[in-house]
Coordinates of C-alpha atoms in Angstrom, one line a residue:
Chain M
M1 CA 11.4 19.0 -9.9
C2 CA 10.7 15.4 -10.0
D3 CA 10.7 13.7 -13.3
Q4 CA 10.9 10.3 -14.0
T5 CA 11.9 9.0 -17.7
F6 CA 10.1 5.9 -19.5
L7 CA 11.6 4.4 -22.2
A8 CA 8.4 4.5 -24.5
I9 CA 7.8 2.9 -27.8
T10 CA 7.0 6.3 -29.5
F11 CA 8.8 7.8 -32.4
G12 CA 7.8 11.2 -33.6
P13 CA 8.9 15.0 -33.5
C14 CA 10.5 16.2 -30.4
D15 CA 8.9 18.9 -28.5
N16 CA 12.4 20.7 -28.2
C17 CA 14.5 20.3 -31.3
S18 CA 11.5 19.1 -33.7
Q19 CA 13.5 16.4 -35.3
N20 CA 12.1 12.9 -35.7
K21 CA 13.6 10.7 -33.2
P22 CA 12.8 7.9 -30.7
L23 CA 11.1 9.9 -27.9
M24 CA 11.0 9.8 -24.0
N25 CA 7.8 10.7 -22.4
I26 CA 9.0 12.6 -19.4
Y27 CA 7.1 14.6 -16.7
L28 CA 8.2 18.1 -15.8
K29 CA 6.1 19.7 -13.1
N30 CA 3.7 17.2 -13.6
E31 CA 3.2 18.1 -17.2
P32 CA 3.9 15.2 -19.9
I33 CA 6.3 16.1 -22.5
N34 CA 8.1 14.4 -25.2
Y35 CA 11.9 14.9 -25.8
C36 CA 14.4 13.0 -27.6
S37 CA 17.1 11.3 -25.6
L38 CA 19.8 14.0 -26.8
C39 CA 17.6 16.9 -25.7
V40 CA 16.8 15.2 -22.1
E41 CA 20.7 14.9 -21.7
L42 CA 21.3 18.7 -22.5
M43 CA 18.5 19.5 -20.1
A44 CA 20.0 17.7 -17.7
C45 CA 23.6 19.2 -18.0
Q46 CA 22.2 22.7 -17.7
G47 CA 21.3 22.1 -14.3
L48 CA 24.5 20.9 -13.4
A49 CA 27.0 22.8 -11.3
K50 CA 30.4 23.8 -12.2
G51 CA 32.7 20.4 -12.3
E52 CA 29.6 18.0 -11.6
T53 CA 29.9 14.9 -13.9
T54 CA 28.4 11.6 -13.7
N55 CA 31.2 10.4 -11.6
T56 CA 31.4 13.1 -9.2
L57 CA 27.6 12.9 -8.6
K58 CA 27.8 9.1 -8.0
A59 CA 30.7 9.5 -5.5
E60 CA 28.6 11.9 -3.8
S61 CA 25.3 9.7 -3.7
E62 CA 27.8 6.8 -2.4
S63 CA 28.9 8.9 0.5
L64 CA 25.4 10.1 1.2
K65 CA 24.3 6.9 1.6
A66 CA 27.0 5.7 3.6
K67 CA 26.4 8.9 5.9
L68 CA 22.8 7.9 6.2
E69 CA 23.6 4.5 7.6
E70 CA 26.0 5.9 9.7
E71 CA 23.3 8.6 11.5
R72 CA 20.7 5.7 11.6
A73 CA 23.0 3.4 13.5
K74 CA 24.0 5.9 15.8
L75 CA 20.6 6.0 17.1
H76 CA 20.0 2.2 17.3
D77 CA 20.5 1.7 20.8
V78 CA 18.4 -1.1 21.7
E79 CA 15.9 -3.2 20.0
L80 CA 11.8 -2.9 20.2
H81 CA 11.2 -6.4 21.6
Q82 CA 13.9 -5.9 24.2
V83 CA 12.2 -2.7 25.4
A84 CA 8.9 -4.9 25.3
E85 CA 10.3 -7.6 27.5
K86 CA 8.6 -5.8 30.5
I87 CA 5.2 -6.0 29.2
D88 CA 2.8 -8.9 29.8
A89 CA 2.6 -11.5 26.9
L90 CA -0.7 -11.9 25.3
G91 CA -2.9 -15.0 26.3
Q92 CA -4.5 -17.3 24.0
F93 CA -6.4 -16.0 21.0
V94 CA -9.7 -17.8 19.8
M95 CA -10.6 -16.3 16.5
K96 CA -13.0 -18.0 14.3
T97 CA -14.7 -17.5 10.9
R98 CA -18.2 -15.6 12.0
R99 CA -19.3 -15.0 8.3
T100 CA -18.0 -16.2 5.0
L101 CA -19.1 -13.8 2.0
K102 CA -19.7 -16.1 -1.2
G103 CA -20.6 -14.8 -4.7
H104 CA -17.5 -13.8 -6.4
G105 CA -17.0 -16.0 -9.3
N106 CA -13.1 -15.8 -9.1
K107 CA -10.2 -14.7 -6.9
V108 CA -10.9 -12.0 -4.6
L109 CA -8.2 -9.6 -5.0
C110 CA -9.1 -6.4 -2.6
M111 CA -11.7 -5.3 -0.1
D112 CA -12.3 -2.4 2.1
W113 CA -14.7 -1.5 4.9
C114 CA -17.2 1.3 5.0
R115 CA -17.1 3.7 8.0
D116 CA -20.3 2.5 9.1
K117 CA -18.4 -0.6 9.8
R118 CA -20.9 -2.9 8.5
R119 CA -20.7 -2.6 4.8
I120 CA -18.0 -4.0 2.7
V121 CA -16.7 -3.5 -0.8
S122 CA -14.6 -6.2 -2.7
S123 CA -13.3 -6.7 -5.9
S124 CA -12.2 -9.7 -8.0
Q125 CA -10.5 -11.3 -11.1
D126 CA -13.5 -11.5 -12.8
G127 CA -14.2 -7.8 -13.1
K128 CA -16.9 -7.9 -10.4
V129 CA -17.0 -5.5 -7.6
I130 CA -19.5 -6.4 -4.8
V131 CA -20.9 -4.3 -1.9
W132 CA -21.9 -6.4 0.9
D133 CA -23.8 -6.0 4.3
A134 CA -21.3 -7.9 6.6
Y135 CA -23.8 -8.4 9.4
T136 CA -26.3 -10.4 7.0
T137 CA -24.1 -11.4 4.4
N138 CA -26.4 -10.0 1.8
K139 CA -25.1 -8.2 -1.4
E140 CA -26.4 -4.5 -1.9
H141 CA -24.9 -3.8 -5.0
A142 CA -22.8 -5.2 -7.8
V143 CA -21.1 -3.8 -10.7
T144 CA -19.2 -5.5 -13.4
M145 CA -16.2 -3.6 -14.5
P146 CA -15.1 -3.5 -18.3
C147 CA -11.9 -4.9 -17.3
T148 CA -10.6 -8.3 -15.5
W149 CA -8.2 -8.4 -12.4
V150 CA -9.8 -5.4 -10.2
M151 CA -6.8 -5.2 -8.0
A152 CA -7.9 -2.0 -6.2
C153 CA -11.1 -1.0 -4.5
A154 CA -12.1 1.4 -1.9
Y155 CA -15.1 2.9 0.1
A156 CA -15.7 6.8 0.1
P157 CA -15.5 8.3 3.5
S158 CA -19.4 9.2 3.1
G159 CA -20.3 5.6 2.2
C160 CA -22.0 7.0 -0.9
A161 CA -19.4 5.7 -3.6
V162 CA -16.9 3.1 -4.4
A163 CA -13.6 3.3 -6.4
C164 CA -11.9 0.7 -8.2
G165 CA -9.6 0.0 -10.7
G166 CA -7.1 -2.6 -12.3
L167 CA -5.8 -3.6 -15.7
D168 CA -7.8 -0.8 -17.3
N169 CA -5.2 1.5 -15.9
K170 CA -7.9 3.6 -14.5
C171 CA -9.6 4.4 -11.2
S172 CA -13.4 4.7 -11.7
V173 CA -15.9 6.0 -9.0
Y174 CA -19.3 4.6 -8.9
P175 CA -21.8 6.7 -6.8
L176 CA -23.9 4.0 -4.8
S177 CA -27.7 4.7 -5.0
L178 CA -30.2 3.5 -2.5
D179 CA -32.4 2.1 -5.6
K180 CA -31.4 -1.3 -6.1
N181 CA -32.5 -1.4 -9.9
E182 CA -30.4 1.4 -10.8
N183 CA -27.7 0.4 -13.1
L184 CA -24.5 1.6 -11.4
A185 CA -22.2 1.1 -14.5
A186 CA -24.3 4.2 -16.1
K187 CA -23.2 6.7 -13.5
K188 CA -19.4 5.7 -13.4
K189 CA -16.8 8.5 -13.4
S190 CA -13.3 7.9 -14.6
V191 CA -10.9 9.6 -12.2
A192 CA -7.4 8.5 -12.8
M193 CA -5.5 7.6 -15.6
H194 CA -2.2 5.6 -15.3
T195 CA 0.0 4.2 -18.1
N196 CA -0.2 0.7 -16.3
Y197 CA -2.2 -1.2 -14.1
L198 CA -4.0 0.3 -11.0
S199 CA -2.4 -1.5 -7.8
S200 CA -4.2 0.5 -5.1
C201 CA -6.4 3.4 -4.4
S202 CA -7.4 5.3 -1.5
F203 CA -10.0 8.2 -0.9
T204 CA -8.3 10.9 1.5
N205 CA -10.3 12.5 4.4
S206 CA -13.1 13.4 2.0
D207 CA -14.9 11.9 -1.1
M208 CA -13.5 14.8 -3.1
Q209 CA -9.6 13.5 -3.7
I210 CA -8.3 10.0 -4.5
L211 CA -4.7 8.7 -4.2
T212 CA -3.9 5.8 -6.5
S213 CA -0.6 4.0 -7.1
S214 CA 0.3 2.1 -10.1
G215 CA 2.7 -0.3 -12.0
D216 CA 4.0 2.3 -13.9
G217 CA 5.8 3.4 -10.8
T218 CA 4.2 6.3 -9.7
C219 CA 1.5 7.4 -7.2
A220 CA -0.9 10.2 -8.0
L221 CA -3.4 12.2 -6.4
W222 CA -6.6 13.2 -8.1
D223 CA -9.7 15.4 -7.7
V224 CA -12.5 13.3 -8.2
E225 CA -15.0 15.9 -9.5
S226 CA -12.9 17.0 -12.3
G227 CA -10.4 14.0 -13.0
Q228 CA -7.7 16.5 -12.7
L229 CA -4.2 15.2 -11.8
L230 CA -3.4 17.4 -8.5
Q231 CA 0.1 15.9 -7.7
S232 CA 2.3 13.0 -8.7
F233 CA 5.0 11.3 -6.8
H234 CA 8.1 9.8 -8.6
G235 CA 10.8 7.9 -7.0
H236 CA 9.9 4.3 -7.4
S237 CA 12.1 2.4 -9.9
A238 CA 9.6 -0.5 -10.2
D239 CA 5.7 -1.2 -9.9
V240 CA 4.1 0.5 -6.8
L241 CA 2.1 -2.1 -5.0
S242 CA 0.5 -0.4 -2.3
L243 CA -0.1 2.9 -0.5
D244 CA -1.7 3.9 2.8
L245 CA -2.5 7.5 4.2
A246 CA -1.2 8.6 7.6
P247 CA -4.3 8.2 10.2
S248 CA -4.1 11.9 11.5
E249 CA -6.9 14.1 10.4
T250 CA -4.7 16.8 9.4
G251 CA -1.9 14.5 8.1
N252 CA -0.7 15.0 4.8
T253 CA 1.4 12.2 4.0
F254 CA 1.2 8.6 2.8
V255 CA 3.6 5.7 2.4
S256 CA 4.1 3.5 -0.5
G257 CA 5.6 0.0 -1.2
G258 CA 6.8 -1.4 -4.4
C259 CA 8.5 -4.0 -6.4
D260 CA 11.9 -2.2 -5.9
K261 CA 11.7 -3.5 -2.2
K262 CA 11.3 0.3 -1.1
A263 CA 9.0 1.9 1.1
N264 CA 8.9 5.5 0.6
V265 CA 7.0 8.2 2.7
W266 CA 5.5 11.2 0.8
D267 CA 4.6 14.7 1.5
M268 CA 1.3 14.9 -0.4
R269 CA 1.5 19.0 -1.0
S270 CA 5.0 18.9 -2.2
G271 CA 5.1 15.6 -4.1
Q272 CA 8.5 15.3 -2.2
N273 CA 9.7 11.9 -0.9
V274 CA 10.5 12.5 2.6
Q275 CA 11.6 9.0 3.8
S276 CA 12.8 6.1 2.3
F277 CA 13.3 2.4 3.7
E278 CA 14.9 -0.6 1.9
T279 CA 15.4 -3.6 4.0
H280 CA 13.0 -6.1 2.3
E281 CA 14.6 -8.7 0.3
S282 CA 11.7 -8.9 -2.1
D283 CA 8.8 -7.1 -3.4
I284 CA 6.7 -5.3 -0.8
N285 CA 3.0 -6.2 -1.4
N286 CA 1.5 -4.3 1.3
V287 CA 2.1 -1.3 3.5
K288 CA 0.0 0.1 6.5
Y289 CA 0.3 2.6 9.0
Y290 CA 0.6 2.1 12.7
P291 CA -2.6 3.6 14.4
S292 CA -0.6 6.4 15.9
G293 CA 0.8 7.5 12.5
D294 CA 4.7 7.3 13.9
A295 CA 5.4 3.8 12.3
F296 CA 4.1 1.5 9.4
A297 CA 4.4 -2.1 8.7
T298 CA 5.0 -3.7 5.4
G299 CA 4.2 -7.4 4.2
S300 CA 6.6 -8.8 1.5
D301 CA 7.4 -11.4 -0.9
D302 CA 10.5 -12.4 1.1
A303 CA 8.0 -13.9 3.9
T304 CA 8.7 -11.3 6.5
C305 CA 6.4 -8.4 7.7
R306 CA 8.3 -5.5 9.1
L307 CA 7.9 -2.4 11.2
Y308 CA 9.5 0.9 10.7
D309 CA 9.3 3.7 12.6
L310 CA 9.3 7.0 11.2
R311 CA 10.9 9.1 13.9
A312 CA 13.7 6.7 14.3
D313 CA 14.1 6.6 10.4
R314 CA 14.7 2.7 10.7
E315 CA 13.6 -0.9 10.8
V316 CA 12.4 -1.6 14.5
A317 CA 11.1 -5.0 14.2
I318 CA 10.8 -8.2 11.8
Y319 CA 8.1 -10.7 11.8
S320 CA 9.1 -14.0 10.5
K321 CA 9.6 -17.6 11.5
D322 CA 11.8 -20.2 9.6
S323 CA 8.5 -22.4 8.9
I324 CA 7.1 -19.3 7.2
I325 CA 8.2 -19.5 3.6
F326 CA 5.5 -17.9 1.6
G327 CA 5.1 -14.1 0.9
A328 CA 3.1 -12.1 2.8
S329 CA 0.2 -10.4 0.6
S330 CA -1.6 -8.1 3.0
V331 CA -1.1 -6.5 6.9
D332 CA -3.3 -4.7 9.1
F333 CA -3.2 -3.5 12.6
S334 CA -5.8 -4.1 15.3
L335 CA -7.2 -0.8 16.7
S336 CA -4.5 -0.5 19.5
G337 CA -1.7 -1.5 17.2
R338 CA -0.8 -4.4 19.6
L339 CA -1.9 -7.2 17.0
L340 CA -0.7 -7.3 13.3
F341 CA -2.7 -9.5 11.2
A342 CA -1.0 -10.7 8.1
G343 CA -2.5 -12.9 5.1
Y344 CA -0.1 -15.0 3.5
N345 CA 0.1 -17.2 -0.1
D346 CA 0.4 -20.4 2.1
Y347 CA -3.4 -19.8 2.8
T348 CA -3.1 -18.7 6.5
I349 CA -3.2 -15.5 8.6
N350 CA -0.7 -15.0 11.1
V351 CA -1.3 -12.9 14.2
W352 CA 1.9 -11.3 15.5
D353 CA 2.4 -9.4 18.8
V354 CA 3.9 -5.9 17.4
L355 CA 5.9 -5.4 20.3
K356 CA 7.3 -8.5 21.2
G357 CA 7.8 -9.8 17.7
T358 CA 6.1 -13.2 18.6
R359 CA 3.3 -14.9 16.7
V360 CA 0.3 -15.4 18.8
A361 CA -2.2 -17.2 16.7
I362 CA -2.1 -18.9 13.0
L363 CA -5.6 -18.9 11.5
F364 CA -6.7 -21.5 9.0
G365 CA -9.5 -21.6 6.8
H366 CA -9.1 -20.2 3.4
E367 CA -8.5 -22.8 0.7
N368 CA -6.4 -20.7 -1.4
R369 CA -4.1 -17.5 -0.9
V370 CA -5.1 -14.9 1.3
S371 CA -4.8 -11.6 -1.0
T372 CA -6.2 -9.1 1.4
V373 CA -6.7 -8.4 5.2
R374 CA -8.3 -5.4 6.7
V375 CA -9.6 -4.8 10.4
S376 CA -12.8 -3.2 10.8
P377 CA -13.2 0.5 11.6
D378 CA -14.3 0.2 15.1
G379 CA -11.9 -3.0 15.6
T380 CA -14.4 -5.6 16.4
A381 CA -13.6 -7.9 13.6
F382 CA -11.4 -8.2 10.6
C383 CA -12.1 -9.4 7.1
S384 CA -10.0 -11.4 4.8
G385 CA -10.2 -12.0 1.0
S386 CA -8.8 -14.9 -0.6
W387 CA -8.2 -16.6 -4.2
D388 CA -10.6 -19.2 -3.1
N389 CA -13.3 -16.5 -4.1
T390 CA -14.5 -16.1 -0.6
L391 CA -14.3 -13.5 2.1
R392 CA -14.2 -14.3 5.7
I393 CA -15.2 -12.2 8.7
W394 CA -13.2 -12.9 11.8
A395 CA -13.8 -12.2 15.2
Chain T
M1 CA 15.8 -1.8 -16.1
W2 CA 12.4 -2.9 -14.8
N3 CA 13.5 -5.9 -12.8
S4 CA 10.3 -7.2 -11.4
F5 CA 7.0 -6.6 -13.5
K6 CA 4.9 -8.3 -10.9
F7 CA 2.5 -9.9 -13.3
V8 CA 5.4 -11.7 -15.5
K9 CA 6.9 -13.1 -12.3
E10 CA 3.6 -14.5 -10.9
G11 CA 2.6 -15.8 -14.3
W12 CA -0.7 -14.5 -13.9
I13 CA -1.5 -13.1 -17.3
D14 CA -0.5 -14.0 -20.7
S15 CA 2.5 -12.7 -22.4
Y16 CA 0.8 -10.8 -25.0
M17 CA -0.6 -8.4 -22.3
V18 CA 2.8 -7.8 -21.1
S19 CA 4.3 -6.5 -24.6
K20 CA 1.3 -4.1 -24.4
M21 CA 2.1 -3.0 -21.1
S22 CA 5.8 -3.0 -20.4
S23 CA 7.6 0.1 -19.3
K24 CA 11.3 0.6 -18.6
M25 CA 13.5 2.7 -16.6
V26 CA 16.0 4.4 -18.8
G27 CA 19.7 3.4 -18.0
S28 CA 21.2 5.6 -20.6
N29 CA 19.9 9.0 -18.9
N30 CA 22.7 8.7 -16.2
L31 CA 23.4 12.2 -15.7
A32 CA 19.8 13.4 -14.7
H33 CA 19.1 10.3 -12.7
A34 CA 22.6 10.7 -10.6
K35 CA 21.4 14.2 -10.1
R36 CA 18.1 13.3 -8.7
M37 CA 19.5 10.6 -6.5
V38 CA 21.9 12.9 -4.9
Q39 CA 19.3 15.5 -4.3
Q40 CA 17.1 12.9 -2.8
L41 CA 19.6 11.4 -0.6
R42 CA 20.4 15.1 0.6
V43 CA 16.9 15.6 1.8
E44 CA 17.0 12.0 3.6
A45 CA 20.1 12.6 5.3
S46 CA 18.9 15.8 6.6
I47 CA 15.8 14.7 8.7
E48 CA 15.7 14.6 12.6
R49 CA 16.0 11.6 14.0
I50 CA 15.3 10.1 17.6
K51 CA 16.6 7.2 19.6
V52 CA 15.0 3.7 18.9
S53 CA 14.6 3.5 22.7
K54 CA 12.3 6.6 22.7
A55 CA 10.6 5.5 19.6
S56 CA 10.0 2.0 21.0
A57 CA 8.6 3.6 24.6
D58 CA 6.2 6.0 22.5
L59 CA 4.8 2.8 20.5
M60 CA 4.4 0.9 23.7
R61 CA 2.8 3.6 25.4
Y62 CA 0.2 4.3 22.5
C63 CA -0.5 0.2 22.7
G64 CA -0.6 0.4 26.5
E65 CA -3.2 3.4 26.5
N66 CA -5.4 2.3 23.5
A67 CA -5.3 -1.9 24.7
K68 CA -8.6 -1.4 26.7
Y69 CA -10.3 0.1 23.6
D70 CA -9.3 -2.9 21.4
P71 CA -11.9 -5.3 20.9
L72 CA -10.0 -7.8 19.0
L73 CA -7.5 -7.8 21.6
M74 CA -9.7 -7.5 24.7
G75 CA -12.3 -9.9 23.6
I76 CA -15.7 -8.4 23.9
P77 CA -18.9 -10.3 25.3
A78 CA -20.7 -11.9 22.3
S79 CA -23.8 -9.6 23.1
E80 CA -22.1 -6.9 22.1
N81 CA -20.2 -8.0 18.9
P82 CA -22.6 -8.0 15.8
F83 CA -20.4 -10.5 14.5
K84 CA -20.2 -13.3 17.2
D85 CA -23.3 -15.5 17.5
K86 CA -25.7 -15.0 20.3
K87 CA -27.1 -17.8 22.2
P88 CA -29.6 -19.6 20.4
C89 CA -33.4 -18.7 21.3
T90 CA -35.7 -21.2 22.4
I91 CA -39.4 -21.0 21.4
L92 CA -41.3 -21.7 24.5

């Protein structure tokens, strides 16, 4: 049972004792219920074993944390960059802006590639969601959302729909039609409902399910057709800013990162948080899996990107430089996982050698912070979106 | 306490929107929270781990095996990359 309590500003009859009191909205087995604080405490006490008090539990959690650190430290025999010394260093990289996509009237907040490797969906602060053809820079579709700050957008695996959401607390799916004159907004389907802004969304391997993360601290898995909540994931203690699904076809885990500086790995079927990493010093803005699925990278406001290995259960690399003082907003790996592209709030994109931990290139071009960076599905190029209202394709 | 509401920190939106959307973690619900923490830590402490040397070797091996298929790493000729400009045509 995973439940998380929020202090809500509601007052009314408690579902348990029926008295009129300030209520807490909590989730039991994914169902929302309203209990007064006394009933919540009584319920928690019933679950206690003999002799457990807050103090014994606190002491046990401290000792478990120490044991966890000890176990992790035992296996820390070498650093990744030391093991990587024997491989050749990378040569000079020449990457230039090959296309500039202009058309958004305001900050570009998010983008996603279609699996056909040429279409891109992007969303911006003014509520516009645009589907582009990256080869020709033509706009194929444009939708105006009823809310501003559309922070999340995703392309469906089939290429037939896009999902987006933001300050409206919802994730909406728009089926894309070939008929350019058709009003896309009319076919909109509201799928997810959160109690705070939607920060990130992603389709799973099919068009039928969507995973969302929200400023309310939870992630959730939804069925697109019915809009039903299939599973919710509680465990973050602050806004969740990003999520990424494990790359394997049969994979059923995902990683999420948030303002509580933690990156959590979840099992999608059980809703269980299986691993947690807390070494960043500030909000984690973006998380991305390594192509093999054994590791993931994070970009954070503490101006570093870090690589965490799932099987070693620890951080194995930090990508930072004294000269980089602005937060990293977005990260993505190249196809082989050797390069990490990171967009920063100082308007640049840094390219890191994942294994050696060194920076191989800095890319200039954007005139405001880089908000999103994604490598194309076949790895031939990557696209960056920025607060300067444009998207750039680099190759 | 919610100690980092992202939008307030970044100064992105007006304060009136913050008051509509604020949500806080309950500090007074210590017992349920502590019990959850302990259960979570027990789960995390019990997983199987491997050495960093083995994990690093596997990451390096994956990079090595896939490096040749990585266009951004290896560079592909302009004629094969739809984004790179081909040589300009001359009209005879």
